[in-house]
């Protein structure tokens, strides 16, 4: 299944009393869609090559027909980074299965890309809410991933115990 071109509808937290309330934009305003870049920017190729070439070895990556899609998005609530985050979504049957295709969010450093989140999904989008200053993610249209300060993690259901 091809990755999403935009985001899915917002998902409410399971326990709104204890959940971190979303910050601007309001849940009613849609987030920007993911815009997959074609071609992949030349400045990213050496860093992506270092990270992903071992996954296809002994073959060599063809950057005109890469096995993944790339989006660059500013995921900070108050943009201040010099460079946006890099979102990688594999679009290759050899790397996908019934759980979906691999995805990663990479923070760009001076000479490398550092992973801050990864997983598998059929669909990857942005939520309209923020947690701790970073945009929340929607995986497969319904699983909310929130920023923890170190990376994105799934929001787990918090049962309200009755005994």
Coordinates of N, CA and C in Angstrom, one line a residue:
X1 N 0.8 -1.2 0.0 CA 0.0 0.0 0.0 C 0.9 1.2 0.0
X2 N 0.6 2.2 -0.8 CA 1.4 3.4 -0.9 C 1.2 4.3 0.3
X3 N 2.2 5.0 0.8 CA 2.1 5.8 2.0 C 1.2 7.0 1.7
X4 N 0.7 7.6 2.8 CA -0.3 8.7 2.7 C 0.4 9.9 2.1
X5 N -0.4 10.7 1.4 CA 0.0 11.9 0.9 C -0.3 13.0 1.8
X6 N -1.0 12.8 2.9 CA -1.4 13.8 3.9 C -1.7 13.0 5.2
X7 N -2.3 13.8 6.0 CA -2.6 13.2 7.4 C -4.0 12.7 7.4
X8 N -4.2 11.8 8.4 CA -5.5 11.2 8.7 C -6.3 12.1 9.7
X9 N -7.5 11.9 9.9 CA -8.3 12.7 10.9 C -7.7 12.7 12.3
X10 N -7.9 13.7 13.1 CA -7.3 13.7 14.4 C -7.9 12.6 15.3
X11 N -7.0 12.2 16.3 CA -7.4 11.1 17.2 C -7.4 11.7 18.6
X12 N -8.5 11.5 19.3 CA -8.6 12.0 20.7 C -7.8 11.1 21.6
X13 N -7.1 11.7 22.6 CA -6.4 10.8 23.6 C -7.4 9.9 24.3
X14 N -7.0 8.8 24.8 CA -7.9 7.8 25.5 C -8.4 8.4 26.8
X15 N -7.5 9.1 27.5 CA -7.9 9.6 28.8 C -7.6 11.1 28.8
X16 N -8.6 11.9 28.4 CA -8.4 13.4 28.2 C -8.0 14.1 29.5
X17 N -8.4 13.5 30.7 CA -8.1 14.1 32.0 C -6.6 14.1 32.3
X18 N -5.9 13.0 31.9 CA -4.5 12.9 32.2 C -3.6 13.1 31.0
X19 N -4.2 13.2 29.8 CA -3.4 13.4 28.7 C -2.9 14.8 28.6
X20 N -1.8 15.0 27.9 CA -1.3 16.3 27.7 C -2.2 17.0 26.6
X21 N -2.8 18.1 26.9 CA -3.7 18.7 26.0 C -2.9 19.2 24.7
X22 N -3.6 19.0 23.6 CA -2.9 19.5 22.4 C -2.7 21.0 22.4
X23 N -1.7 21.5 21.8 CA -1.5 22.9 21.7 C -1.8 23.3 20.3
X24 N -1.5 24.6 20.0 CA -1.8 25.1 18.7 C -1.1 24.3 17.6
X25 N -1.7 24.1 16.4 CA -3.0 24.5 16.1 C -4.1 23.7 16.8
X26 N -5.3 24.2 16.8 CA -6.4 23.5 17.5 C -6.7 22.2 16.8
X27 N -7.2 21.2 17.5 CA -7.5 20.0 16.8 C -8.4 20.0 15.6
X28 N -9.1 21.1 15.4 CA -10.0 21.2 14.3 C -9.2 21.7 13.0
X29 N -8.0 22.3 13.2 CA -7.3 22.7 12.0 C -6.4 21.6 11.5
X30 N -6.5 21.3 10.2 CA -5.7 20.2 9.7 C -4.2 20.5 9.7
X31 N -3.4 19.5 9.9 CA -1.9 19.7 9.8 C -1.5 19.8 8.3
X32 N -0.3 20.3 8.0 CA 0.1 20.3 6.6 C 0.3 18.8 6.1
X33 N 0.0 18.6 4.9 CA 0.2 17.2 4.4 C 1.7 17.0 4.2
X34 N 2.1 15.7 4.3 CA 3.4 15.3 4.0 C 3.7 15.5 2.5
X35 N 4.7 16.1 2.2 CA 5.1 16.3 0.8 C 6.3 15.5 0.4
X36 N 6.1 14.5 -0.3 CA 7.2 13.6 -0.7 C 8.1 14.3 -1.7
X37 N 9.4 14.3 -1.5 CA 10.3 15.0 -2.4 C 10.7 14.1 -3.6
X38 N 10.6 14.7 -4.8 CA 11.1 14.0 -5.9 C 11.7 15.0 -6.9
X39 N 13.0 15.0 -7.1 CA 14.0 14.0 -6.6 C 14.4 14.3 -5.2
X40 N 15.1 13.3 -4.6 CA 15.7 13.5 -3.3 C 16.8 14.6 -3.4
X41 N 16.8 15.6 -2.4 CA 17.7 16.6 -2.5 C 19.2 16.1 -2.4
X42 N 20.0 16.7 -3.3 CA 21.4 16.2 -3.4 C 22.2 16.3 -2.0
X43 N 21.9 17.3 -1.2 CA 22.6 17.5 0.1 C 22.3 16.4 1.0
X44 N 21.1 15.7 0.9 CA 20.8 14.5 1.8 C 21.4 13.2 1.3
X45 N 21.7 13.1 0.0 CA 22.1 11.8 -0.5 C 23.3 11.2 0.2
X46 N 24.4 11.9 0.5 CA 25.5 11.3 1.2 C 25.1 10.7 2.6
X47 N 24.3 11.5 3.3 CA 23.9 11.0 4.6 C 22.9 9.8 4.5
X48 N 22.0 9.8 3.5 CA 21.1 8.7 3.4 C 21.8 7.5 2.9
X49 N 22.8 7.7 2.0 CA 23.6 6.6 1.5 C 24.3 5.9 2.7
X50 N 24.9 6.7 3.6 CA 25.6 6.1 4.7 C 24.7 5.3 5.6
X51 N 23.4 5.7 5.7 CA 22.5 5.1 6.6 C 21.8 3.9 5.9
X52 N 21.5 4.0 4.7 CA 20.6 2.9 4.0 C 21.3 2.0 3.0
X53 N 22.5 2.3 2.6 CA 23.2 1.5 1.6 C 23.4 0.1 2.1
X54 N 23.7 -0.2 3.4 CA 23.9 -1.5 3.9 C 22.6 -2.4 3.8
X55 N 21.4 -1.7 3.8 CA 20.2 -2.4 3.7 C 19.9 -3.0 2.3
X56 N 20.6 -2.5 1.3 CA 20.4 -3.0 -0.1 C 21.6 -3.7 -0.6
X57 N 22.7 -3.7 0.1 CA 24.0 -4.3 -0.3 C 23.7 -5.8 -0.7
X58 N 24.4 -6.3 -1.7 CA 25.5 -5.7 -2.4 C 25.1 -4.8 -3.6
X59 N 23.8 -4.6 -3.8 CA 23.3 -3.6 -4.8 C 23.6 -2.2 -4.3
X60 N 23.5 -1.3 -5.3 CA 23.7 0.1 -5.0 C 22.4 0.9 -5.2
X61 N 22.2 1.9 -4.3 CA 21.0 2.7 -4.4 C 21.0 3.5 -5.7
X62 N 19.9 3.5 -6.4 CA 19.7 4.4 -7.6 C 18.9 5.5 -7.0
X63 N 19.5 6.7 -6.9 CA 18.8 7.9 -6.3 C 17.7 8.5 -7.2
X64 N 17.6 8.1 -8.4 CA 16.5 8.5 -9.3 C 15.3 7.6 -9.1
X65 N 15.5 6.4 -8.5 CA 14.4 5.5 -8.2 C 14.7 4.8 -6.8
X66 N 14.7 5.6 -5.8 CA 15.1 5.1 -4.5 C 14.0 4.2 -3.9
X67 N 14.3 3.3 -3.0 CA 13.3 2.4 -2.5 C 12.5 3.0 -1.4
X68 N 12.6 4.3 -1.1 CA 11.9 5.0 -0.1 C 11.5 6.4 -0.6
X69 N 10.6 7.0 0.2 CA 10.2 8.3 -0.1 C 10.7 9.2 1.0
X70 N 11.0 10.4 0.7 CA 11.6 11.4 1.7 C 10.7 12.6 1.7
X71 N 10.4 13.1 3.0 CA 9.8 14.4 3.2 C 10.6 15.1 4.2
X72 N 10.7 16.4 4.0 CA 11.3 17.3 5.0 C 10.2 18.2 5.6
X73 N 10.0 18.1 6.9 CA 9.0 18.8 7.6 C 9.5 19.5 8.8
X74 N 9.1 20.7 9.1 CA 9.3 21.3 10.4 C 8.3 20.8 11.4
X75 N 8.8 20.0 12.3 CA 7.9 19.3 13.3 C 7.9 20.1 14.6
X76 N 8.7 21.1 14.7 CA 8.7 21.9 16.0 C 7.5 22.8 16.0
X77 N 6.9 23.0 17.2 CA 5.8 23.9 17.4 C 6.3 25.3 17.1
X78 N 7.5 25.7 17.6 CA 8.1 27.0 17.4 C 9.3 26.8 16.6
X79 N 9.2 26.8 15.3 CA 10.4 26.5 14.4 C 11.6 27.4 14.8
X80 N 12.7 26.7 15.0 CA 13.9 27.3 15.4 C 15.1 26.6 14.9
X81 N 14.9 25.3 14.4 CA 16.0 24.5 13.9 C 16.5 25.1 12.6
X82 N 17.8 24.8 12.4 CA 18.4 25.3 11.1 C 17.8 24.4 9.9
X83 N 17.5 23.2 10.2 CA 17.0 22.3 9.2 C 15.8 21.5 9.6
X84 N 14.9 21.2 8.8 CA 13.7 20.5 9.2 C 14.0 19.0 9.4
X85 N 13.1 18.3 10.0 CA 13.3 16.8 10.3 C 13.1 16.1 8.9
X86 N 13.7 15.0 8.8 CA 13.6 14.2 7.5 C 12.8 13.0 7.9
X87 N 11.7 12.8 7.1 CA 10.9 11.6 7.3 C 11.1 10.7 6.1
X88 N 11.4 9.4 6.4 CA 11.7 8.4 5.4 C 10.6 7.3 5.5
X89 N 10.0 7.0 4.4 CA 9.0 5.9 4.4 C 9.4 5.0 3.2
X90 N 9.8 3.8 3.6 CA 10.2 2.8 2.6 C 9.0 2.4 1.7
X91 N 9.2 2.3 0.5 CA 8.2 2.0 -0.5 C 8.7 0.9 -1.4
X92 N 9.0 -0.2 -0.8 CA 9.6 -1.3 -1.5 C 9.1 -2.6 -0.9
X93 N 8.5 -3.5 -1.7 CA 7.9 -4.7 -1.2 C 8.9 -5.6 -0.5
X94 N 10.2 -5.5 -0.8 CA 11.2 -6.3 -0.1 C 11.3 -6.0 1.4
X95 N 10.9 -4.8 1.7 CA 11.1 -4.3 3.1 C 9.7 -4.2 3.8
X96 N 8.6 -4.4 3.1 CA 7.3 -4.3 3.7 C 6.7 -5.7 4.0
X97 N 5.7 -5.7 4.9 CA 5.0 -7.0 5.2 C 3.6 -6.6 5.6
X98 N 2.9 -7.5 6.2 CA 1.5 -7.3 6.6 C 1.4 -6.2 7.6
X99 N 2.4 -5.9 8.4 CA 2.4 -4.8 9.4 C 2.7 -3.4 8.8
X100 N 3.1 -3.4 7.5 CA 3.3 -2.2 6.8 C 4.7 -2.1 6.3
X101 N 5.2 -0.8 6.1 CA 6.5 -0.5 5.6 C 7.3 0.2 6.7
X102 N 8.6 0.1 6.7 CA 9.4 0.8 7.7 C 9.3 2.3 7.4
X103 N 9.3 3.1 8.5 CA 9.5 4.5 8.5 C 10.4 5.0 9.6
X104 N 11.0 6.1 9.4 CA 11.9 6.7 10.3 C 11.8 8.2 10.3
X105 N 12.0 8.9 11.4 CA 12.2 10.3 11.4 C 13.6 10.5 11.8
X106 N 14.3 11.3 11.1 CA 15.7 11.6 11.3 C 16.0 13.1 11.5
X107 N 16.8 13.4 12.5 CA 17.2 14.8 12.8 C 18.5 15.0 12.0
X108 N 18.6 16.0 11.3 CA 19.8 16.3 10.5 C 20.8 17.0 11.3
X109 N 22.0 16.4 11.4 CA 23.2 17.1 12.1 C 24.1 17.7 11.0
X110 N 25.3 18.1 11.4 CA 26.2 18.7 10.5 C 26.7 17.7 9.4
X111 N 26.9 16.4 9.8 CA 27.4 15.4 8.9 C 26.6 14.1 8.8
X112 N 25.5 14.1 9.6 CA 24.8 12.8 9.7 C 23.3 13.0 10.0
X113 N 22.6 11.9 9.8 CA 21.2 11.9 10.2 C 21.0 11.0 11.4
X114 N 20.4 11.5 12.5 CA 20.2 10.8 13.7 C 18.7 10.3 13.8
X115 N 18.5 9.0 14.0 CA 17.1 8.6 14.1 C 16.5 9.0 15.5
X116 N 15.3 9.5 15.4 CA 14.6 9.9 16.6 C 13.2 9.1 16.8
X117 N 12.8 8.4 15.7 CA 11.6 7.6 15.8 C 11.6 6.6 14.6
X118 N 11.1 5.4 14.8 CA 10.9 4.5 13.7 C 9.8 3.5 14.0
X119 N 9.4 2.8 13.0 CA 8.3 1.8 13.2 C 7.9 1.3 11.8
X120 N 6.8 0.6 11.8 CA 6.2 0.1 10.6 C 4.8 0.6 10.5
X121 N 4.3 0.9 9.3 CA 3.0 1.4 9.1 C 2.6 1.3 7.6
X122 N 1.3 1.3 7.4 CA 0.7 1.3 6.0 C 0.5 2.8 5.6
X123 N 0.3 3.6 6.6 CA 0.0 5.0 6.4 C 0.7 5.9 7.5
X124 N 1.3 7.0 7.1 CA 2.0 7.8 8.1 C 1.5 9.3 7.8
X125 N 1.1 9.9 8.9 CA 0.6 11.3 8.7 C 0.9 12.1 9.9
X126 N 0.6 13.4 9.9 CA 0.8 14.3 11.0 C -0.5 14.6 11.6
X127 N -0.5 14.6 13.0 CA -1.7 15.0 13.7 C -1.8 16.5 13.9
X128 N -2.9 17.0 14.2 CA -3.1 18.5 14.3 C -2.5 19.0 15.7
X129 N -2.2 18.1 16.6 CA -1.7 18.5 17.9 C -0.2 18.4 18.1
X130 N 0.2 19.0 19.2 CA 1.7 18.9 19.5 C 1.8 18.4 21.0
X131 N 2.9 17.7 21.2 CA 3.3 17.3 22.6 C 4.7 17.8 22.9
X132 N 4.9 18.4 24.0 CA 6.2 18.9 24.4 C 6.9 19.7 23.3
X133 N 6.1 20.4 22.5 CA 6.7 21.3 21.4 C 7.0 20.6 20.1
X134 N 6.6 19.4 19.9 CA 6.8 18.7 18.6 C 5.4 18.2 18.1
X135 N 5.3 18.2 16.8 CA 4.0 17.7 16.1 C 3.8 16.2 16.5
X136 N 2.6 15.8 16.8 CA 2.2 14.4 17.0 C 2.1 13.8 15.7
X137 N 2.3 12.4 15.7 CA 2.2 11.6 14.4 C 1.0 10.7 14.5
X138 N 0.4 10.5 13.3 CA -0.7 9.5 13.2 C -0.1 8.3 12.4
X139 N -0.2 7.1 13.0 CA 0.2 5.9 12.3 C -1.0 5.1 11.9
X140 N -1.1 4.8 10.6 CA -2.3 4.1 10.1 C -3.6 4.7 10.4
X141 N -3.6 6.1 10.5 CA -4.8 6.8 10.7 C -5.4 6.9 12.0
X142 N -4.9 6.1 13.0 CA -5.5 6.0 14.3 C -4.6 5.9 15.5
X143 N -3.4 5.5 15.3 CA -2.5 5.3 16.4 C -1.7 6.6 16.6
X144 N -1.8 7.2 17.7 CA -1.2 8.5 18.0 C 0.2 8.3 18.6
X145 N 1.2 8.9 18.1 CA 2.5 8.9 18.6 C 2.8 10.3 19.1
X146 N 3.3 10.4 20.4 CA 3.6 11.8 20.9 C 5.1 11.9 21.2
X147 N 5.6 13.1 21.1 CA 7.0 13.4 21.4 C 7.2 13.3 22.9
X148 N 8.3 12.6 23.2 CA 8.6 12.4 24.7 C 9.8 13.3 25.1
X149 N 10.4 14.0 24.2 CA 11.6 14.8 24.6 C 12.8 14.2 24.0
X150 N 12.7 12.9 23.7 CA 13.8 12.1 23.1 C 13.4 11.5 21.8
X151 N 12.2 11.3 21.5 CA 11.7 10.7 20.3 C 10.1 10.5 20.4
X152 N 9.5 10.0 19.4 CA 8.1 9.8 19.4 C 7.8 8.4 19.9
X153 N 6.8 8.3 20.7 CA 6.4 7.0 21.3 C 4.9 6.9 21.2
X154 N 4.3 5.6 21.1 CA 2.9 5.5 21.0 C 2.2 5.9 22.3
X155 N 1.0 6.5 22.1 CA 0.2 6.8 23.3 C -0.5 5.6 23.7
X156 N -0.3 5.1 24.9 CA -0.9 3.9 25.3 C -2.2 4.2 26.1
X157 N -3.1 3.3 25.9 CA -4.4 3.4 26.6 C -4.1 3.4 28.1
X158 N -4.8 4.3 28.9 CA -4.6 4.3 30.3 C -6.0 4.0 30.9
X159 N -6.1 2.7 31.4 CA -7.4 2.3 32.0 C -7.7 3.1 33.2
X160 N -9.0 3.3 33.4 CA -9.5 3.9 34.6 C -9.9 2.8 35.6
X161 N -9.1 2.5 36.5 CA -9.3 1.3 37.4 C -10.5 1.6 38.3
X162 N -11.4 0.5 38.4 CA -12.6 0.7 39.3 C -12.4 -0.1 40.6
X163 N -11.4 -0.9 40.7 CA -11.2 -1.6 41.9 C -9.7 -2.0 42.0

